[in-house]
């Protein structure tokens, strides 16, 4: 597996506990590239998984975790931590790789993805791995849990922030809109959702399967503060989170336009890479292109 | 039927008197709210029916009206639980367990400390008809690996079970009735998880009952006694875990077990009892309860149609024993 210059975890911890950037913004693209390398290697080793929707997520997760999250990699139960729920649970290789980079999962454990007995289940399993905030994978459920976490923060007068990452195909699920209706009722400005709008789902392009357009207008109509960004631009993602935190009377939805399979040209916008592992030759090509 | 049916602990059913299970439950939540700041309550536009609204009136800040959106209510409860709250969520059993897959993943697989209360169970709800009746809920909830399933028999037990759930850590499901029910416990009774309760001793037949039919089973036992049949009545409020030991012990004595529940005979108490007996001490079992869709009608009519009233239970018990005798 590719060697990697690891972060100083003590330093990460000290900064992240204060919600300070754990690396300078200009280093985020490099970190993203390394996460993409891990995603390919994990899925290749497991010979199963979802590369397309994991690769599209990399900038979103790395930017939020490295720049905007308050957390403690050694204490996933810390009451004051910011929370991030990956509602599109099939993108979890990107989350495992990011958490491992930040010292919350041992690096060698990444290569156990999807194996019998591993804590790194094919979709996140909180009971096995508490650093993931919720077991997800049945699409449509994560935002409701995020609403509950944000409500609990309100009740306890805590200033933690709750993030929830949804897939674009995922918002075809009705439960998402139940949660979309609920969050503004309590003016949950401590909740920010991010839509990984990679335009694809298992059976094809979202626009052909069940179009979600106009996604931004839909969320606005549900009384969310909506920001549209290029989901592969870390600076724009970070700015959108800052913007979200200035809003005090409603939750925010960041519609992040992304490319499914981003970074590996033969996977980009090819829906056959939604849920299949690369073979040996394809793995080599992908890793070479990513510069792993 | 003038004589009151006596339980072994001296409690007598008064046939003219019935008590509100959901009322007692709702009041229990209010009492618990006074001493447990972590208690939060959710409902999906049925709070005046489930009686969770009593809590809402007393503690508006800890009551969440989620609207007619049960899936989101379940997920929201999980989020609240993950941040240290103890959520009790409410709807009709039919509607909340109807969102089974959300319960499976968000509640059960997360090992979330959420108490699910489904009210308006069985054909006992009466006139509203099948679309409102929780009739397969136990079969579904009992199938989940780590969810405890409770069904109190009366108002006293509903209150005690609510108190138990407040202190319990983990996912739970409790089903309670719309209709008022006979009281089979005195005020000092305390619910115990995994423990069945012999309400009346007997030697010819074991009746294992749960929920509203427990009172009717006791009255039927009294009538059967007049016909020379000695019936043991067990109240099984803890459907999961189930007190298989007690059931097997009683089966060794009587050699015949009949289950009585206002739920489908597939998947609920009857199935659970068969599973335990098959592994511990196989004896003939007759499952009684719902074998088809329920329908509109008064509670009394519905219990007569589905043979869950005193006449029905008595009749079923006699035919069951006759079948066994003929085979012997």
mmCIF file of N, CA and C in Angstrom, chain B residues 110-228:
data_model
loop_
_atom_site.group_PDB
_atom_site.id
_atom_site.type_symbol
_atom_site.label_atom_id
_atom_site.label_comp_id
_atom_site.label_asym_id
_atom_site.label_seq_id
_atom_site.Cartn_x
_atom_site.Cartn_y
_atom_site.Cartn_z
ATOM 1 N N UNK B 110 -28.156 0.562 15.391
ATOM 2 C CA UNK B 110 -27.399 1.568 16.148
ATOM 3 C C UNK B 110 -27.382 1.273 17.645
ATOM 4 N N UNK B 111 -28.103 0.233 18.053
ATOM 5 C CA UNK B 111 -28.262 -0.066 19.481
ATOM 6 C C UNK B 111 -28.681 1.186 20.230
ATOM 7 N N UNK B 112 -29.649 1.861 19.648
ATOM 8 C CA UNK B 112 -30.051 3.172 20.138
ATOM 9 C C UNK B 112 -30.970 3.040 21.363
ATOM 10 N N UNK B 113 -30.769 3.933 22.307
ATOM 11 C CA UNK B 113 -31.537 3.894 23.555
ATOM 12 C C UNK B 113 -32.892 4.591 23.364
ATOM 13 N N UNK B 114 -33.696 4.006 22.504
ATOM 14 C CA UNK B 114 -34.988 4.593 22.134
ATOM 15 C C UNK B 114 -36.105 3.650 22.564
ATOM 16 N N UNK B 115 -37.132 4.203 23.196
ATOM 17 C CA UNK B 115 -38.312 3.418 23.564
ATOM 18 C C UNK B 115 -39.428 3.734 22.569
ATOM 19 N N UNK B 116 -39.862 2.707 21.864
ATOM 20 C CA UNK B 116 -40.955 2.872 20.903
ATOM 21 C C UNK B 116 -42.236 2.377 21.551
ATOM 22 N N UNK B 117 -43.238 3.229 21.577
ATOM 23 C CA UNK B 117 -44.532 2.801 22.106
ATOM 24 C C UNK B 117 -45.567 2.849 20.988
ATOM 25 N N UNK B 118 -46.132 1.697 20.700
ATOM 26 C CA UNK B 118 -47.195 1.608 19.701
ATOM 27 C C UNK B 118 -48.515 1.357 20.411
ATOM 28 N N UNK B 119 -49.464 2.239 20.188
ATOM 29 C CA UNK B 119 -50.764 2.064 20.842
ATOM 30 C C UNK B 119 -51.787 1.567 19.817
ATOM 31 N N UNK B 120 -53.006 1.370 20.270
ATOM 32 C CA UNK B 120 -54.115 0.972 19.397
ATOM 33 C C UNK B 120 -53.827 -0.362 18.720
ATOM 34 N N UNK B 121 -53.552 -1.354 19.571
ATOM 35 C CA UNK B 121 -53.185 -2.662 19.029
ATOM 36 C C UNK B 121 -54.418 -3.548 18.907
ATOM 37 N N UNK B 122 -54.393 -4.356 17.865
ATOM 38 C CA UNK B 122 -55.345 -5.431 17.710
ATOM 39 C C UNK B 122 -56.739 -5.003 17.293
ATOM 40 N N UNK B 123 -57.619 -6.015 17.225
ATOM 41 C CA UNK B 123 -59.008 -5.747 16.829
ATOM 42 C C UNK B 123 -59.767 -5.059 17.954
ATOM 43 N N UNK B 124 -59.154 -4.991 19.130
ATOM 44 C CA UNK B 124 -59.774 -4.323 20.268
ATOM 45 C C UNK B 124 -59.984 -2.840 20.060
ATOM 46 N N UNK B 125 -59.320 -2.245 19.057
ATOM 47 C CA UNK B 125 -59.531 -0.811 18.832
ATOM 48 C C UNK B 125 -60.940 -0.543 18.333
ATOM 49 N N UNK B 126 -61.568 -1.581 17.715
ATOM 50 C CA UNK B 126 -62.972 -1.433 17.342
ATOM 51 C C UNK B 126 -63.227 -0.817 15.990
ATOM 52 N N UNK B 127 -64.036 0.242 15.981
ATOM 53 C CA UNK B 127 -64.713 0.721 14.782
ATOM 54 C C UNK B 127 -63.800 1.225 13.669
ATOM 55 N N UNK B 128 -62.590 1.692 14.002
ATOM 56 C CA UNK B 128 -61.731 2.277 12.963
ATOM 57 C C UNK B 128 -61.300 1.264 11.898
ATOM 58 N N UNK B 129 -61.309 0.004 12.244
ATOM 59 C CA UNK B 129 -61.036 -1.012 11.237
ATOM 60 C C UNK B 129 -59.561 -1.348 11.041
ATOM 61 N N UNK B 130 -59.338 -2.231 10.076
ATOM 62 C CA UNK B 130 -58.036 -2.894 9.943
ATOM 63 C C UNK B 130 -56.879 -1.941 9.685
ATOM 64 N N UNK B 131 -57.105 -0.867 8.899
ATOM 65 C CA UNK B 131 -55.980 -0.002 8.530
ATOM 66 C C UNK B 131 -55.356 0.679 9.737
ATOM 67 N N UNK B 132 -56.055 0.710 10.862
ATOM 68 C CA UNK B 132 -55.532 1.371 12.065
ATOM 69 C C UNK B 132 -55.054 0.374 13.131
ATOM 70 N N UNK B 133 -55.190 -0.914 12.845
ATOM 71 C CA UNK B 133 -54.933 -1.932 13.872
ATOM 72 C C UNK B 133 -53.494 -2.451 13.791
ATOM 73 N N UNK B 134 -52.799 -2.418 14.903
ATOM 74 C CA UNK B 134 -51.493 -3.077 14.967
ATOM 75 C C UNK B 134 -51.715 -4.559 15.169
ATOM 76 N N UNK B 135 -51.513 -5.344 14.120
ATOM 77 C CA UNK B 135 -51.868 -6.759 14.225
ATOM 78 C C UNK B 135 -50.721 -7.702 13.843
ATOM 79 N N UNK B 136 -49.633 -7.146 13.314
ATOM 80 C CA UNK B 136 -48.466 -7.965 12.976
ATOM 81 C C UNK B 136 -47.198 -7.390 13.597
ATOM 82 N N UNK B 137 -47.366 -6.332 14.400
ATOM 83 C CA UNK B 137 -46.223 -5.566 14.900
ATOM 84 C C UNK B 137 -45.245 -6.399 15.723
ATOM 85 N N UNK B 138 -45.783 -7.295 16.561
ATOM 86 C CA UNK B 138 -44.871 -8.087 17.393
ATOM 87 C C UNK B 138 -44.043 -9.036 16.549
ATOM 88 N N UNK B 139 -44.666 -9.593 15.530
ATOM 89 C CA UNK B 139 -43.943 -10.513 14.655
ATOM 90 C C UNK B 139 -42.741 -9.841 14.034
ATOM 91 N N UNK B 140 -42.910 -8.570 13.666
ATOM 92 C CA UNK B 140 -41.814 -7.838 13.038
ATOM 93 C C UNK B 140 -40.772 -7.424 14.077
ATOM 94 N N UNK B 141 -41.238 -6.821 15.157
ATOM 95 C CA UNK B 141 -40.290 -6.294 16.138
ATOM 96 C C UNK B 141 -39.509 -7.408 16.840
ATOM 97 N N UNK B 142 -40.187 -8.535 17.019
ATOM 98 C CA UNK B 142 -39.555 -9.656 17.721
ATOM 99 C C UNK B 142 -38.431 -10.256 16.879
ATOM 100 N N UNK B 143 -38.461 -10.002 15.580
ATOM 101 C CA UNK B 143 -37.451 -10.587 14.697
ATOM 102 C C UNK B 143 -36.121 -9.835 14.769
ATOM 103 N N UNK B 144 -36.130 -8.627 15.318
ATOM 104 C CA UNK B 144 -34.892 -7.843 15.365
ATOM 105 C C UNK B 144 -33.975 -8.369 16.473
ATOM 106 N N UNK B 145 -32.670 -8.406 16.205
ATOM 107 C CA UNK B 145 -31.756 -9.061 17.141
ATOM 108 C C UNK B 145 -31.753 -8.524 18.576
ATOM 109 N N UNK B 146 -31.947 -7.247 18.780
ATOM 110 C CA UNK B 146 -31.705 -6.749 20.138
ATOM 111 C C UNK B 146 -32.782 -5.816 20.652
ATOM 112 N N UNK B 147 -34.008 -6.030 20.209
ATOM 113 C CA UNK B 147 -35.096 -5.154 20.665
ATOM 114 C C UNK B 147 -35.972 -5.928 21.644
ATOM 115 N N UNK B 148 -36.133 -5.408 22.843
ATOM 116 C CA UNK B 148 -37.038 -6.074 23.784
ATOM 117 C C UNK B 148 -38.477 -5.677 23.443
ATOM 118 N N UNK B 149 -39.392 -6.619 23.640
ATOM 119 C CA UNK B 149 -40.791 -6.389 23.267
ATOM 120 C C UNK B 149 -41.698 -6.642 24.464
ATOM 121 N N UNK B 150 -42.475 -5.626 24.826
ATOM 122 C CA UNK B 150 -43.337 -5.717 26.000
ATOM 123 C C UNK B 150 -44.796 -5.507 25.613
ATOM 124 N N UNK B 151 -45.663 -6.186 26.361
ATOM 125 C CA UNK B 151 -47.093 -5.978 26.171
ATOM 126 C C UNK B 151 -47.785 -6.091 27.521
ATOM 127 N N UNK B 152 -48.050 -4.962 28.156
ATOM 128 C CA UNK B 152 -48.696 -5.015 29.468
ATOM 129 C C UNK B 152 -50.140 -5.503 29.362
ATOM 130 N N UNK B 153 -50.634 -6.035 30.462
ATOM 131 C CA UNK B 153 -51.991 -6.591 30.493
ATOM 132 C C UNK B 153 -53.011 -5.589 31.014
ATOM 133 N N UNK B 154 -52.541 -4.618 31.776
ATOM 134 C CA UNK B 154 -53.499 -3.666 32.348
ATOM 135 C C UNK B 154 -52.820 -2.327 32.628
ATOM 136 N N UNK B 155 -53.572 -1.427 33.235
ATOM 137 C CA UNK B 155 -53.051 -0.091 33.496
ATOM 138 C C UNK B 155 -51.891 -0.099 34.489
ATOM 139 N N UNK B 156 -51.986 -0.974 35.488
ATOM 140 C CA UNK B 156 -50.919 -1.045 36.490
ATOM 141 C C UNK B 156 -49.610 -1.493 35.833
ATOM 142 N N UNK B 157 -49.739 -2.485 34.984
ATOM 143 C CA UNK B 157 -48.541 -3.015 34.333
ATOM 144 C C UNK B 157 -47.981 -2.026 33.308
ATOM 145 N N UNK B 158 -48.867 -1.283 32.632
ATOM 146 C CA UNK B 158 -48.408 -0.281 31.664
ATOM 147 C C UNK B 158 -47.563 0.783 32.364
ATOM 148 N N UNK B 159 -48.029 1.210 33.526
ATOM 149 C CA UNK B 159 -47.281 2.217 34.288
ATOM 150 C C UNK B 159 -45.934 1.662 34.739
ATOM 151 N N UNK B 160 -45.973 0.457 35.267
ATOM 152 C CA UNK B 160 -44.739 -0.155 35.761
ATOM 153 C C UNK B 160 -43.753 -0.409 34.626
ATOM 154 N N UNK B 161 -44.269 -0.820 33.476
ATOM 155 C CA UNK B 161 -43.388 -1.077 32.327
ATOM 156 C C UNK B 161 -42.754 0.226 31.840
ATOM 157 N N UNK B 162 -43.512 1.316 31.862
ATOM 158 C CA UNK B 162 -42.954 2.616 31.469
ATOM 159 C C UNK B 162 -41.811 2.996 32.415
ATOM 160 N N UNK B 163 -42.003 2.745 33.697
ATOM 161 C CA UNK B 163 -40.947 3.044 34.681
ATOM 162 C C UNK B 163 -39.719 2.183 34.407
ATOM 163 N N UNK B 164 -39.985 0.915 34.095
ATOM 164 C CA UNK B 164 -38.870 0.020 33.763
ATOM 165 C C UNK B 164 -38.105 0.536 32.550
ATOM 166 N N UNK B 165 -38.834 0.943 31.499
ATOM 167 C CA UNK B 165 -38.186 1.374 30.253
ATOM 168 C C UNK B 165 -37.355 2.640 30.455
ATOM 169 N N UNK B 166 -37.780 3.480 31.375
ATOM 170 C CA UNK B 166 -37.030 4.698 31.650
ATOM 171 C C UNK B 166 -35.590 4.358 32.045
ATOM 172 N N UNK B 167 -35.427 3.316 32.814
ATOM 173 C CA UNK B 167 -34.092 2.945 33.290
ATOM 174 C C UNK B 167 -33.378 1.965 32.375
ATOM 175 N N UNK B 168 -34.117 1.377 31.447
ATOM 176 C CA UNK B 168 -33.518 0.390 30.558
ATOM 177 C C UNK B 168 -32.642 1.094 29.524
ATOM 178 N N UNK B 169 -31.493 0.495 29.205
ATOM 179 C CA UNK B 169 -30.587 1.044 28.188
ATOM 180 C C UNK B 169 -30.670 0.187 26.951
ATOM 181 N N UNK B 170 -31.248 0.708 25.882
ATOM 182 C CA UNK B 170 -31.284 -0.051 24.637
ATOM 183 C C UNK B 170 -32.624 0.087 23.961
ATOM 184 N N UNK B 171 -32.718 -0.466 22.756
ATOM 185 C CA UNK B 171 -33.959 -0.326 21.997
ATOM 186 C C UNK B 171 -35.087 -1.173 22.569
ATOM 187 N N UNK B 172 -36.286 -0.608 22.591
ATOM 188 C CA UNK B 172 -37.413 -1.364 23.125
ATOM 189 C C UNK B 172 -38.668 -1.048 22.321
ATOM 190 N N UNK B 173 -39.590 -1.983 22.398
ATOM 191 C CA UNK B 173 -40.904 -1.785 21.787
ATOM 192 C C UNK B 173 -41.969 -2.208 22.779
ATOM 193 N N UNK B 174 -42.951 -1.347 22.994
ATOM 194 C CA UNK B 174 -44.065 -1.704 23.866
ATOM 195 C C UNK B 174 -45.370 -1.428 23.128
ATOM 196 N N UNK B 175 -46.289 -2.387 23.208
ATOM 197 C CA UNK B 175 -47.601 -2.195 22.552
ATOM 198 C C UNK B 175 -48.676 -2.111 23.623
ATOM 199 N N UNK B 176 -49.531 -1.113 23.498
ATOM 200 C CA UNK B 176 -50.616 -0.964 24.474
ATOM 201 C C UNK B 176 -51.946 -0.717 23.755
ATOM 202 N N UNK B 177 -53.012 -0.954 24.492
ATOM 203 C CA UNK B 177 -54.335 -0.970 23.858
ATOM 204 C C UNK B 177 -54.976 0.412 23.813
ATOM 205 N N UNK B 178 -55.910 0.547 22.894
ATOM 206 C CA UNK B 178 -56.770 1.725 22.891
ATOM 207 C C UNK B 178 -57.838 1.569 23.975
ATOM 208 N N UNK B 179 -58.442 0.375 24.013
ATOM 209 C CA UNK B 179 -59.611 0.176 24.871
ATOM 210 C C UNK B 179 -59.212 -0.017 26.340
ATOM 211 N N UNK B 180 -60.123 0.286 27.207
ATOM 212 C CA UNK B 180 -59.904 0.004 28.626
ATOM 213 C C UNK B 180 -59.914 -1.505 28.845
ATOM 214 N N UNK B 181 -59.205 -1.925 29.885
ATOM 215 C CA UNK B 181 -59.025 -3.366 30.110
ATOM 216 C C UNK B 181 -59.258 -3.716 31.576
ATOM 217 N N UNK B 182 -59.466 -5.004 31.814
ATOM 218 C CA UNK B 182 -59.589 -5.479 33.193
ATOM 219 C C UNK B 182 -58.276 -5.287 33.932
ATOM 220 N N UNK B 183 -58.398 -4.998 35.204
ATOM 221 C CA UNK B 183 -57.179 -4.863 36.014
ATOM 222 C C UNK B 183 -56.877 -6.211 36.650
ATOM 223 N N UNK B 184 -55.683 -6.712 36.408
ATOM 224 C CA UNK B 184 -55.304 -8.025 36.957
ATOM 225 C C UNK B 184 -54.145 -7.923 37.954
ATOM 226 N N UNK B 185 -53.715 -6.709 38.234
ATOM 227 C CA UNK B 185 -52.615 -6.531 39.184
ATOM 228 C C UNK B 185 -53.030 -5.561 40.284
ATOM 229 N N UNK B 186 -52.464 -5.773 41.477
ATOM 230 C CA UNK B 186 -52.668 -4.757 42.498
ATOM 231 C C UNK B 186 -51.597 -3.676 42.377
ATOM 232 N N UNK B 187 -51.761 -2.618 43.121
ATOM 233 C CA UNK B 187 -50.906 -1.441 42.956
ATOM 234 C C UNK B 187 -49.429 -1.702 43.209
ATOM 235 N N UNK B 188 -49.133 -2.760 43.953
ATOM 236 C CA UNK B 188 -47.729 -3.013 44.311
ATOM 237 C C UNK B 188 -46.973 -3.804 43.249
ATOM 238 N N UNK B 189 -47.673 -4.214 42.217
ATOM 239 C CA UNK B 189 -47.048 -5.040 41.190
ATOM 240 C C UNK B 189 -45.912 -4.290 40.490
ATOM 241 N N UNK B 190 -44.813 -5.004 40.190
ATOM 242 C CA UNK B 190 -43.715 -4.433 39.413
ATOM 243 C C UNK B 190 -43.382 -5.328 38.240
ATOM 244 N N UNK B 191 -43.343 -4.738 37.053
ATOM 245 C CA UNK B 191 -42.969 -5.479 35.841
ATOM 246 C C UNK B 191 -41.519 -5.937 35.934
ATOM 247 N N UNK B 192 -41.269 -7.172 35.477
ATOM 248 C CA UNK B 192 -39.880 -7.652 35.397
ATOM 249 C C UNK B 192 -39.608 -8.182 34.003
ATOM 250 N N UNK B 193 -38.522 -7.720 33.390
ATOM 251 C CA UNK B 193 -38.168 -8.163 32.047
ATOM 252 C C UNK B 193 -37.828 -9.655 32.046
ATOM 253 N N UNK B 194 -38.384 -10.374 31.070
ATOM 254 C CA UNK B 194 -38.039 -11.789 30.914
ATOM 255 C C UNK B 194 -38.743 -12.712 31.887
ATOM 256 N N UNK B 195 -39.702 -12.176 32.642
ATOM 257 C CA UNK B 195 -40.405 -13.000 33.625
ATOM 258 C C UNK B 195 -41.889 -13.079 33.302
ATOM 259 N N UNK B 196 -42.372 -14.315 33.163
ATOM 260 C CA UNK B 196 -43.807 -14.507 33.074
ATOM 261 C C UNK B 196 -44.384 -14.566 34.476
ATOM 262 N N UNK B 197 -45.688 -14.541 34.535
ATOM 263 C CA UNK B 197 -46.324 -14.424 35.847
ATOM 264 C C UNK B 197 -47.512 -15.387 35.891
ATOM 265 N N UNK B 198 -47.480 -16.321 36.818
ATOM 266 C CA UNK B 198 -48.611 -17.238 36.967
ATOM 267 C C UNK B 198 -49.701 -16.508 37.739
ATOM 268 N N UNK B 199 -50.788 -16.206 37.047
ATOM 269 C CA UNK B 199 -51.873 -15.469 37.698
ATOM 270 C C UNK B 199 -52.850 -16.423 38.371
ATOM 271 N N UNK B 200 -52.855 -17.670 37.892
ATOM 272 C CA UNK B 200 -53.773 -18.649 38.455
ATOM 273 C C UNK B 200 -53.181 -20.026 38.204
ATOM 274 N N UNK B 201 -53.167 -20.882 39.201
ATOM 275 C CA UNK B 201 -52.575 -22.216 39.049
ATOM 276 C C UNK B 201 -53.626 -23.207 38.568
ATOM 277 N N UNK B 202 -53.171 -24.173 37.786
ATOM 278 C CA UNK B 202 -54.083 -25.205 37.295
ATOM 279 C C UNK B 202 -53.300 -26.403 36.814
ATOM 280 N N UNK B 203 -54.007 -27.482 36.463
ATOM 281 C CA UNK B 203 -53.313 -28.726 36.141
ATOM 282 C C UNK B 203 -53.691 -29.323 34.786
ATOM 283 N N UNK B 204 -54.776 -28.862 34.160
ATOM 284 C CA UNK B 204 -55.238 -29.503 32.924
ATOM 285 C C UNK B 204 -54.795 -28.779 31.654
ATOM 286 N N UNK B 205 -54.612 -27.478 31.762
ATOM 287 C CA UNK B 205 -54.313 -26.679 30.566
ATOM 288 C C UNK B 205 -53.601 -25.398 30.994
ATOM 289 N N UNK B 206 -52.592 -25.022 30.200
ATOM 290 C CA UNK B 206 -51.933 -23.735 30.441
ATOM 291 C C UNK B 206 -52.436 -22.724 29.425
ATOM 292 N N UNK B 207 -52.940 -21.598 29.913
ATOM 293 C CA UNK B 207 -53.269 -20.474 29.029
ATOM 294 C C UNK B 207 -52.156 -19.449 29.177
ATOM 295 N N UNK B 208 -51.434 -19.210 28.066
ATOM 296 C CA UNK B 208 -50.455 -18.125 28.087
ATOM 297 C C UNK B 208 -51.081 -16.963 27.342
ATOM 298 N N UNK B 209 -51.291 -15.862 28.057
ATOM 299 C CA UNK B 209 -51.974 -14.719 27.453
ATOM 300 C C UNK B 209 -51.124 -13.475 27.608
ATOM 301 N N UNK B 210 -51.421 -12.489 26.761
ATOM 302 C CA UNK B 210 -50.689 -11.229 26.834
ATOM 303 C C UNK B 210 -51.606 -10.100 26.395
ATOM 304 N N UNK B 211 -51.473 -8.960 27.033
ATOM 305 C CA UNK B 211 -52.265 -7.793 26.653
ATOM 306 C C UNK B 211 -53.696 -7.873 27.174
ATOM 307 N N UNK B 212 -54.592 -7.226 26.449
ATOM 308 C CA UNK B 212 -55.992 -7.154 26.880
ATOM 309 C C UNK B 212 -56.622 -8.520 27.142
ATOM 310 N N UNK B 213 -56.275 -9.571 26.376
ATOM 311 C CA UNK B 213 -56.911 -10.874 26.607
ATOM 312 C C UNK B 213 -56.567 -11.532 27.950
ATOM 313 N N UNK B 214 -55.622 -10.980 28.702
ATOM 314 C CA UNK B 214 -55.262 -11.623 29.974
ATOM 315 C C UNK B 214 -56.469 -11.641 30.918
ATOM 316 N N UNK B 215 -57.139 -10.508 31.023
ATOM 317 C CA UNK B 215 -58.316 -10.448 31.901
ATOM 318 C C UNK B 215 -59.380 -11.444 31.470
ATOM 319 N N UNK B 216 -59.641 -11.487 30.181
ATOM 320 C CA UNK B 216 -60.645 -12.436 29.667
ATOM 321 C C UNK B 216 -60.206 -13.876 29.926
ATOM 322 N N UNK B 217 -58.914 -14.141 29.832
ATOM 323 C CA UNK B 217 -58.411 -15.501 30.070
ATOM 324 C C UNK B 217 -58.661 -15.925 31.511
ATOM 325 N N UNK B 218 -58.483 -14.980 32.435
ATOM 326 C CA UNK B 218 -58.743 -15.297 33.848
ATOM 327 C C UNK B 218 -60.215 -15.611 34.066
ATOM 328 N N UNK B 219 -61.066 -14.814 33.443
ATOM 329 C CA UNK B 219 -62.504 -15.054 33.581
ATOM 330 C C UNK B 219 -62.887 -16.389 32.931
ATOM 331 N N UNK B 220 -62.253 -16.700 31.811
ATOM 332 C CA UNK B 220 -62.522 -17.982 31.150
ATOM 333 C C UNK B 220 -62.058 -19.139 32.037
ATOM 334 N N UNK B 221 -60.918 -18.957 32.687
ATOM 335 C CA UNK B 221 -60.403 -20.008 33.572
ATOM 336 C C UNK B 221 -61.385 -20.294 34.696
ATOM 337 N N UNK B 222 -61.970 -19.212 35.188
ATOM 338 C CA UNK B 222 -62.972 -19.366 36.248
ATOM 339 C C UNK B 222 -64.164 -20.184 35.739
ATOM 340 N N UNK B 223 -64.603 -19.867 34.543
ATOM 341 C CA UNK B 223 -65.737 -20.588 33.980
ATOM 342 C C UNK B 223 -65.378 -22.053 33.709
ATOM 343 N N UNK B 224 -64.173 -22.263 33.180
ATOM 344 C CA UNK B 224 -63.738 -23.637 32.884
ATOM 345 C C UNK B 224 -63.631 -24.464 34.170
ATOM 346 N N UNK B 225 -63.259 -23.786 35.233
ATOM 347 C CA UNK B 225 -63.162 -24.465 36.520
ATOM 348 C C UNK B 225 -64.527 -25.022 36.914
ATOM 349 N N UNK B 226 -65.580 -24.261 36.627
ATOM 350 C CA UNK B 226 -66.932 -24.722 36.885
ATOM 351 C C UNK B 226 -67.315 -25.930 36.041
ATOM 352 N N UNK B 227 -66.579 -26.099 34.932
ATOM 353 C CA UNK B 227 -66.842 -27.240 34.051
ATOM 354 C C UNK B 227 -65.881 -28.402 34.354
ATOM 355 N N UNK B 228 -65.148 -28.254 35.454
ATOM 356 C CA UNK B 228 -64.252 -29.325 35.874
ATOM 357 C C UNK B 228 -62.896 -29.304 35.191
#
